[in-house]
CSV table of C-alpha atoms in Angstrom, one decimal:
chain,number,residue,atom,x,y,z
A,1,MET,CA,55.0,62.7,-37.7
A,2,PRO,CA,55.2,66.5,-38.3
A,3,ARG,CA,52.1,68.5,-37.7
A,4,LEU,CA,51.0,71.5,-39.7
A,5,PRO,CA,48.7,74.3,-38.4
A,6,GLY,CA,45.1,73.2,-38.1
A,7,GLN,CA,45.7,69.5,-38.4
A,8,THR,CA,44.3,67.0,-35.9
A,9,LEU,CA,43.8,63.3,-35.6
A,10,ARG,CA,40.4,61.6,-35.3
A,11,LEU,CA,40.0,58.0,-34.0
A,12,GLY,CA,36.9,56.1,-35.0
A,13,ILE,CA,36.1,53.1,-32.8
A,14,GLY,CA,33.4,50.6,-33.9
A,15,HIS,CA,32.4,47.3,-32.2
A,16,ASP,CA,34.9,45.4,-34.4
A,17,SER,CA,37.2,47.9,-36.1
A,18,LEU,CA,39.2,51.0,-35.5
A,19,ALA,CA,40.5,53.7,-37.8
A,20,LEU,CA,42.9,56.7,-37.4
A,21,VAL,CA,42.6,59.6,-39.8
A,22,ARG,CA,44.3,63.0,-40.1
A,23,THR,CA,42.1,66.1,-40.9
A,24,SER,CA,42.9,69.7,-41.5
A,25,ARG,CA,40.9,72.9,-41.1
A,26,VAL,CA,43.4,75.0,-43.1
A,27,PHE,CA,44.7,73.0,-46.0
A,28,ALA,CA,43.1,70.7,-48.5
A,29,ARG,CA,39.7,69.3,-47.6
A,30,GLY,CA,39.4,65.6,-46.9
A,31,ALA,CA,40.8,63.1,-44.5
A,32,THR,CA,43.9,61.0,-44.8
A,33,VAL,CA,43.6,57.5,-43.5
A,34,LEU,CA,46.7,56.7,-41.4
A,35,ALA,CA,45.9,53.2,-40.0
A,36,GLU,CA,43.1,50.7,-39.6
A,37,ALA,CA,42.8,47.7,-37.2
A,38,ARG,CA,40.4,44.9,-36.4
A,39,CYS,CA,39.1,44.5,-32.9
A,40,ALA,CA,37.6,41.3,-31.5
A,41,ASP,CA,35.1,43.2,-29.3
A,42,ALA,CA,35.5,46.9,-28.4
A,43,ASN,CA,33.3,46.3,-25.3
A,44,ASP,CA,36.1,44.0,-24.0
A,45,PRO,CA,38.8,46.3,-22.4
A,46,GLN,CA,41.6,43.8,-23.2
A,47,ALA,CA,40.5,43.4,-26.8
A,48,LEU,CA,40.2,47.1,-27.3
A,49,GLY,CA,43.6,47.8,-25.7
A,50,ALA,CA,45.3,45.2,-28.0
A,51,ALA,CA,43.6,46.8,-31.1
A,52,LEU,CA,44.7,50.3,-30.0
A,53,ARG,CA,48.3,49.2,-29.6
A,54,ALA,CA,48.2,47.5,-33.0
A,55,LEU,CA,46.7,50.7,-34.5
A,56,LEU,CA,49.2,53.1,-33.0
A,57,ALA,CA,52.3,50.9,-33.3
A,58,ASP,CA,53.5,52.3,-36.6
A,59,THR,CA,52.0,55.8,-36.3
A,60,LYS,CA,54.0,58.6,-34.6
A,61,VAL,CA,51.2,60.5,-32.8
A,62,ALA,CA,53.2,61.9,-29.9
A,63,GLY,CA,52.1,65.5,-29.2
A,64,TRP,CA,49.1,65.3,-31.5
A,65,PRO,CA,45.5,66.2,-30.3
A,66,VAL,CA,43.1,63.2,-30.9
A,67,SER,CA,39.3,63.3,-31.0
A,68,VAL,CA,37.6,59.9,-30.5
A,69,VAL,CA,34.3,59.1,-32.2
A,70,LEU,CA,32.6,56.0,-30.8
A,71,ALA,CA,30.0,53.9,-32.6
A,72,ASP,CA,26.7,54.5,-30.9
A,73,GLU,CA,26.3,50.8,-29.9
A,74,LEU,CA,29.3,51.4,-27.5
A,75,ALA,CA,27.4,54.2,-25.7
A,76,ARG,CA,24.0,54.8,-24.3
A,77,MET,CA,22.0,57.9,-25.2
A,78,TRP,CA,18.6,59.1,-24.0
A,79,GLN,CA,16.5,62.2,-23.7
A,80,VAL,CA,15.9,63.7,-20.3
A,81,ALA,CA,13.0,66.0,-19.2
A,82,PRO,CA,14.2,68.3,-16.4
A,83,PRO,CA,12.2,68.1,-13.2
A,84,PRO,CA,9.9,71.0,-12.5
A,85,GLY,CA,11.7,73.7,-10.6
A,86,ALA,CA,15.1,72.3,-11.2
A,87,ALA,CA,17.6,75.0,-10.1
A,88,ARG,CA,20.9,73.1,-9.6
A,89,LEU,CA,23.1,70.9,-11.7
A,90,ALA,CA,22.6,68.1,-9.1
A,91,ASP,CA,18.9,68.1,-9.9
A,92,LEU,CA,19.5,67.6,-13.6
A,93,GLU,CA,22.2,64.9,-12.9
A,94,ALA,CA,19.7,63.1,-10.6
A,95,ALA,CA,17.0,63.2,-13.4
A,96,ALA,CA,19.4,61.8,-15.9
A,97,ALA,CA,20.4,59.0,-13.6
A,98,MET,CA,16.8,58.1,-12.8
A,99,ARG,CA,15.9,58.1,-16.5
A,100,PHE,CA,19.0,55.9,-17.3
A,101,GLN,CA,17.8,53.3,-14.7
A,102,ALA,CA,14.3,53.4,-16.1
A,103,LEU,CA,15.4,52.8,-19.7
A,104,PHE,CA,18.3,50.4,-19.2
A,105,GLY,CA,17.2,48.5,-16.1
A,106,ALA,CA,20.3,49.2,-13.9
A,107,THR,CA,22.0,52.0,-12.2
A,108,HIS,CA,24.7,54.0,-14.0
A,109,ALA,CA,27.5,52.5,-11.9
A,110,GLY,CA,30.4,51.8,-14.2
A,111,TRP,CA,29.2,54.5,-16.7
A,112,LYS,CA,30.2,58.2,-17.0
A,113,ILE,CA,27.3,60.4,-17.9
A,114,ALA,CA,27.6,63.7,-19.8
A,115,ALA,CA,24.8,65.9,-21.1
A,116,ASP,CA,23.7,69.2,-22.6
A,117,TRP,CA,22.4,70.2,-19.2
A,118,GLN,CA,19.3,72.3,-19.5
A,119,ALA,CA,16.9,73.3,-16.7
A,120,THR,CA,14.0,74.6,-18.9
A,121,ARG,CA,13.8,72.1,-21.8
A,122,PRO,CA,14.5,68.5,-22.6
A,123,PHE,CA,18.1,67.7,-23.2
A,124,LEU,CA,20.3,64.9,-24.7
A,125,ALA,CA,22.4,62.7,-22.3
A,126,ALA,CA,25.0,60.1,-23.1
A,127,ALA,CA,26.8,57.6,-21.0
A,128,LEU,CA,30.2,55.9,-21.8
A,129,PRO,CA,31.6,52.8,-20.1
A,130,ALA,CA,34.2,53.8,-17.5
A,131,SER,CA,36.3,50.8,-18.6
A,132,LEU,CA,36.4,52.0,-22.2
A,133,LEU,CA,37.4,55.5,-21.1
A,134,ASP,CA,40.2,54.0,-18.9
A,135,VAL,CA,41.6,52.0,-21.9
A,136,LEU,CA,41.6,55.1,-24.1
A,137,GLU,CA,43.3,57.2,-21.5
A,138,GLN,CA,46.0,54.5,-21.0
A,139,ALA,CA,46.6,54.3,-24.7
A,140,ALA,CA,46.9,58.1,-25.0
A,141,ARG,CA,49.5,58.1,-22.2
A,142,GLU,CA,51.5,55.3,-23.8
A,143,ALA,CA,51.4,57.1,-27.2
A,144,HIS,CA,52.1,60.5,-25.7
A,145,CYS,CA,49.1,62.1,-27.5
A,146,HIS,CA,46.4,64.3,-26.1
A,147,LEU,CA,42.7,63.2,-25.9
A,148,VAL,CA,40.6,66.2,-26.9
A,149,GLU,CA,37.1,64.6,-26.6
A,150,ILE,CA,35.4,61.2,-26.6
A,151,VAL,CA,31.9,61.4,-28.1
A,152,PRO,CA,29.3,59.0,-29.6
A,153,GLN,CA,28.9,59.3,-33.3
A,154,PHE,CA,25.3,60.6,-33.2
A,155,VAL,CA,26.2,63.5,-30.9
A,156,VAL,CA,29.1,64.4,-33.2
A,157,ALA,CA,26.9,64.3,-36.2
A,158,MET,CA,24.1,66.3,-34.6
A,159,ASN,CA,26.5,69.0,-33.5
A,160,HIS,CA,28.1,69.2,-36.9
A,161,TRP,CA,24.8,69.6,-38.7
A,162,ARG,CA,23.1,71.8,-36.1
A,163,LYS,CA,23.3,75.0,-38.2
A,164,ARG,CA,21.7,73.2,-41.1
A,165,HIS,CA,18.8,71.9,-39.0
A,166,ARG,CA,15.5,73.2,-40.5
A,167,PRO,CA,12.4,74.1,-38.4
A,168,GLY,CA,10.0,71.2,-38.3
A,169,ALA,CA,12.6,68.6,-39.3
A,170,TRP,CA,13.8,65.4,-37.6
A,171,PHE,CA,17.5,64.5,-37.7
A,172,GLY,CA,18.8,61.1,-38.5
A,173,LEU,CA,22.1,59.2,-38.7
A,174,VAL,CA,22.7,55.9,-40.7
A,175,HIS,CA,25.6,53.8,-39.6
A,176,GLY,CA,26.1,50.0,-39.8
A,177,GLN,CA,22.6,49.3,-41.0
A,178,VAL,CA,21.1,51.2,-38.1
A,179,LEU,CA,19.0,54.4,-38.3
A,180,THR,CA,19.0,56.7,-35.2
A,181,LEU,CA,16.4,59.4,-35.2
A,182,ALA,CA,16.1,62.6,-33.1
A,183,ALA,CA,12.4,63.3,-33.0
A,184,TYR,CA,11.4,66.9,-32.4
A,185,ASP,CA,8.2,68.4,-31.2
A,186,GLY,CA,8.6,71.9,-32.7
A,187,ALA,CA,12.0,73.1,-31.7
A,188,LEU,CA,12.3,70.7,-28.7
A,189,LEU,CA,13.9,67.3,-28.7
A,190,ALA,CA,11.2,64.8,-27.9
A,191,ALA,CA,13.0,61.4,-28.1
A,192,LEU,CA,15.8,59.4,-29.7
A,193,ARG,CA,14.7,56.3,-31.6
A,194,THR,CA,16.9,53.6,-33.1
A,195,ALA,CA,16.0,50.9,-35.6
A,196,VAL,CA,17.7,48.4,-37.9
A,197,VAL,CA,17.4,49.3,-41.5
A,198,PRO,CA,16.3,46.1,-43.4
A,199,PRO,CA,18.0,45.2,-46.6
A,200,GLY,CA,16.4,47.0,-49.6
A,201,ALA,CA,14.7,49.5,-47.3
A,202,ASP,CA,13.1,52.0,-49.8
A,203,ARG,CA,11.2,55.2,-49.4
A,204,ASP,CA,7.9,53.4,-48.5
A,205,TRP,CA,9.7,51.7,-45.6
A,206,LEU,CA,11.1,55.1,-44.4
A,207,GLU,CA,7.7,56.8,-44.5
A,208,SER,CA,6.1,53.9,-42.6
A,209,HIS,CA,8.9,53.8,-40.1
A,210,VAL,CA,8.8,57.6,-39.4
A,211,ALA,CA,5.0,57.5,-39.1
A,212,ARG,CA,5.2,54.7,-36.5
A,213,GLU,CA,7.9,56.5,-34.5
A,214,ALA,CA,5.8,59.7,-34.4
A,215,LEU,CA,2.9,57.7,-33.0
A,216,ARG,CA,5.1,56.1,-30.4
A,217,VAL,CA,6.7,59.3,-29.3
A,218,GLY,CA,3.4,61.2,-29.4
A,219,VAL,CA,4.3,64.0,-31.8
A,220,GLY,CA,3.3,65.0,-35.2
A,221,ARG,CA,4.9,63.6,-38.3
A,222,PRO,CA,7.9,65.8,-39.4
A,223,GLU,CA,7.8,68.1,-42.4
A,224,ARG,CA,11.3,67.0,-43.3
A,225,LEU,CA,13.8,64.4,-42.4
A,226,GLN,CA,17.5,65.4,-42.6
A,227,VAL,CA,19.8,62.3,-42.7
A,228,CYS,CA,23.6,61.9,-42.6
A,229,GLY,CA,25.6,58.8,-43.2
A,230,PRO,CA,25.4,56.3,-46.0
A,231,ALA,CA,21.6,56.3,-46.3
A,232,PRO,CA,19.9,54.8,-49.4
A,233,ARG,CA,19.8,57.3,-52.2
A,234,GLY,CA,16.2,56.5,-52.9
A,235,TRP,CA,15.2,58.1,-49.6
A,236,ALA,CA,15.9,61.6,-50.9
A,237,SER,CA,13.0,63.7,-52.0
A,238,HIS,CA,11.3,67.1,-51.9
A,239,GLU,CA,7.8,68.0,-50.7
A,240,GLY,CA,4.9,67.1,-53.0
A,241,ARG,CA,2.9,63.9,-53.2
A,242,LEU,CA,5.1,62.3,-50.5
A,243,LYS,CA,4.3,62.5,-46.8
A,244,PHE,CA,7.5,64.5,-46.0
A,245,GLY,CA,10.7,65.7,-47.6
A,246,CYS,CA,14.0,63.9,-47.0
A,247,THR,CA,17.4,65.5,-47.4
A,248,LEU,CA,20.6,63.4,-47.5
A,249,LEU,CA,23.0,65.9,-46.0
A,250,ASP,CA,26.2,64.1,-47.0
A,251,ASP,CA,25.0,63.9,-50.6
A,252,GLU,CA,24.4,67.7,-50.5
A,253,ASP,CA,28.1,68.2,-49.5
A,254,GLU,CA,29.1,65.8,-52.3
A,255,ASP,CA,27.3,68.0,-54.8
A,256,GLU,CA,28.9,71.2,-53.5
A,257,GLY,CA,32.4,69.7,-53.2
A,258,GLY,CA,32.4,67.5,-56.2
A,259,GLU,CA,33.9,64.6,-54.1
A,260,ALA,CA,32.6,61.3,-52.9
A,261,VAL,CA,31.6,61.7,-49.2
A,262,GLY,CA,32.1,58.2,-47.9
A,263,HIS,CA,29.8,55.5,-49.2
A,264,ALA,CA,32.8,53.5,-50.2
A,265,ARG,CA,34.8,54.1,-47.0
A,266,SER,CA,35.0,51.4,-44.3
A,267,ALA,CA,32.7,51.8,-41.3
A,268,ALA,CA,35.6,52.7,-39.0
A,269,VAL,CA,36.8,55.4,-41.3
A,270,ARG,CA,33.3,56.9,-41.7
A,271,LEU,CA,33.2,57.0,-37.9
A,272,ALA,CA,36.5,58.8,-37.6
A,273,CYS,CA,35.4,61.3,-40.3
A,274,THR,CA,32.0,62.1,-38.8
A,275,GLY,CA,31.7,65.8,-38.2
A,276,SER,CA,34.8,66.7,-40.2
A,277,ALA,CA,35.0,68.2,-43.7
A,278,PRO,CA,34.4,65.5,-46.4
């Protein structure tokens, strides 16, 4: 498959489906879906390997750079408070490992931890299963392509929208009927909170949910919530009689670009397109 300047491949991996898309930073906006495949269980290395081989069988990806976006349920993410007086990376790594064990009830053996290491403020950490990484690396070798990065969807989305983050706002991602929130205390990340979005969840549900999470985290209610992904359109609002404003970031891009952003796309394709131009 010939590659033009600025083009790259993005692989979305959900718990039961995969998608490969081609994106470009230079030519027309948008993503071209190259292939999709079902996966019995992406947590099972054999099932994931079989699905990857089926996905790549008819796509000539040799020599292409590939970025992998994982569904958040395949990873573990948490917020880490650096220990007082932390001066070395080893101190931060130990703090992340201890927090991992406290939250998930086991050591991080079998997981690879990466983080936005910070010695002076709380930071976000993520862990990916070593077995999953091994399968991806093996598939890349067999297909003769180059893995650029392997990142959970929430991290990709947060980095993509970082420049649009408003002071006093929380950030959220909707995917697969799950809402993940980054709760902030001023400019500092206070916690990550995940909840299932019930069918028919309206603005009243959102306001109650955010209020409960603020109490649990121990921070004030946000002035605004900025949400990406296929969130219910009824969540959007401006300040006024409501408790906080809510901006649907993907809908803002739809208004600017005049194109549908992805409510009709499959879950795996939305994964693959996270953080790229609509």
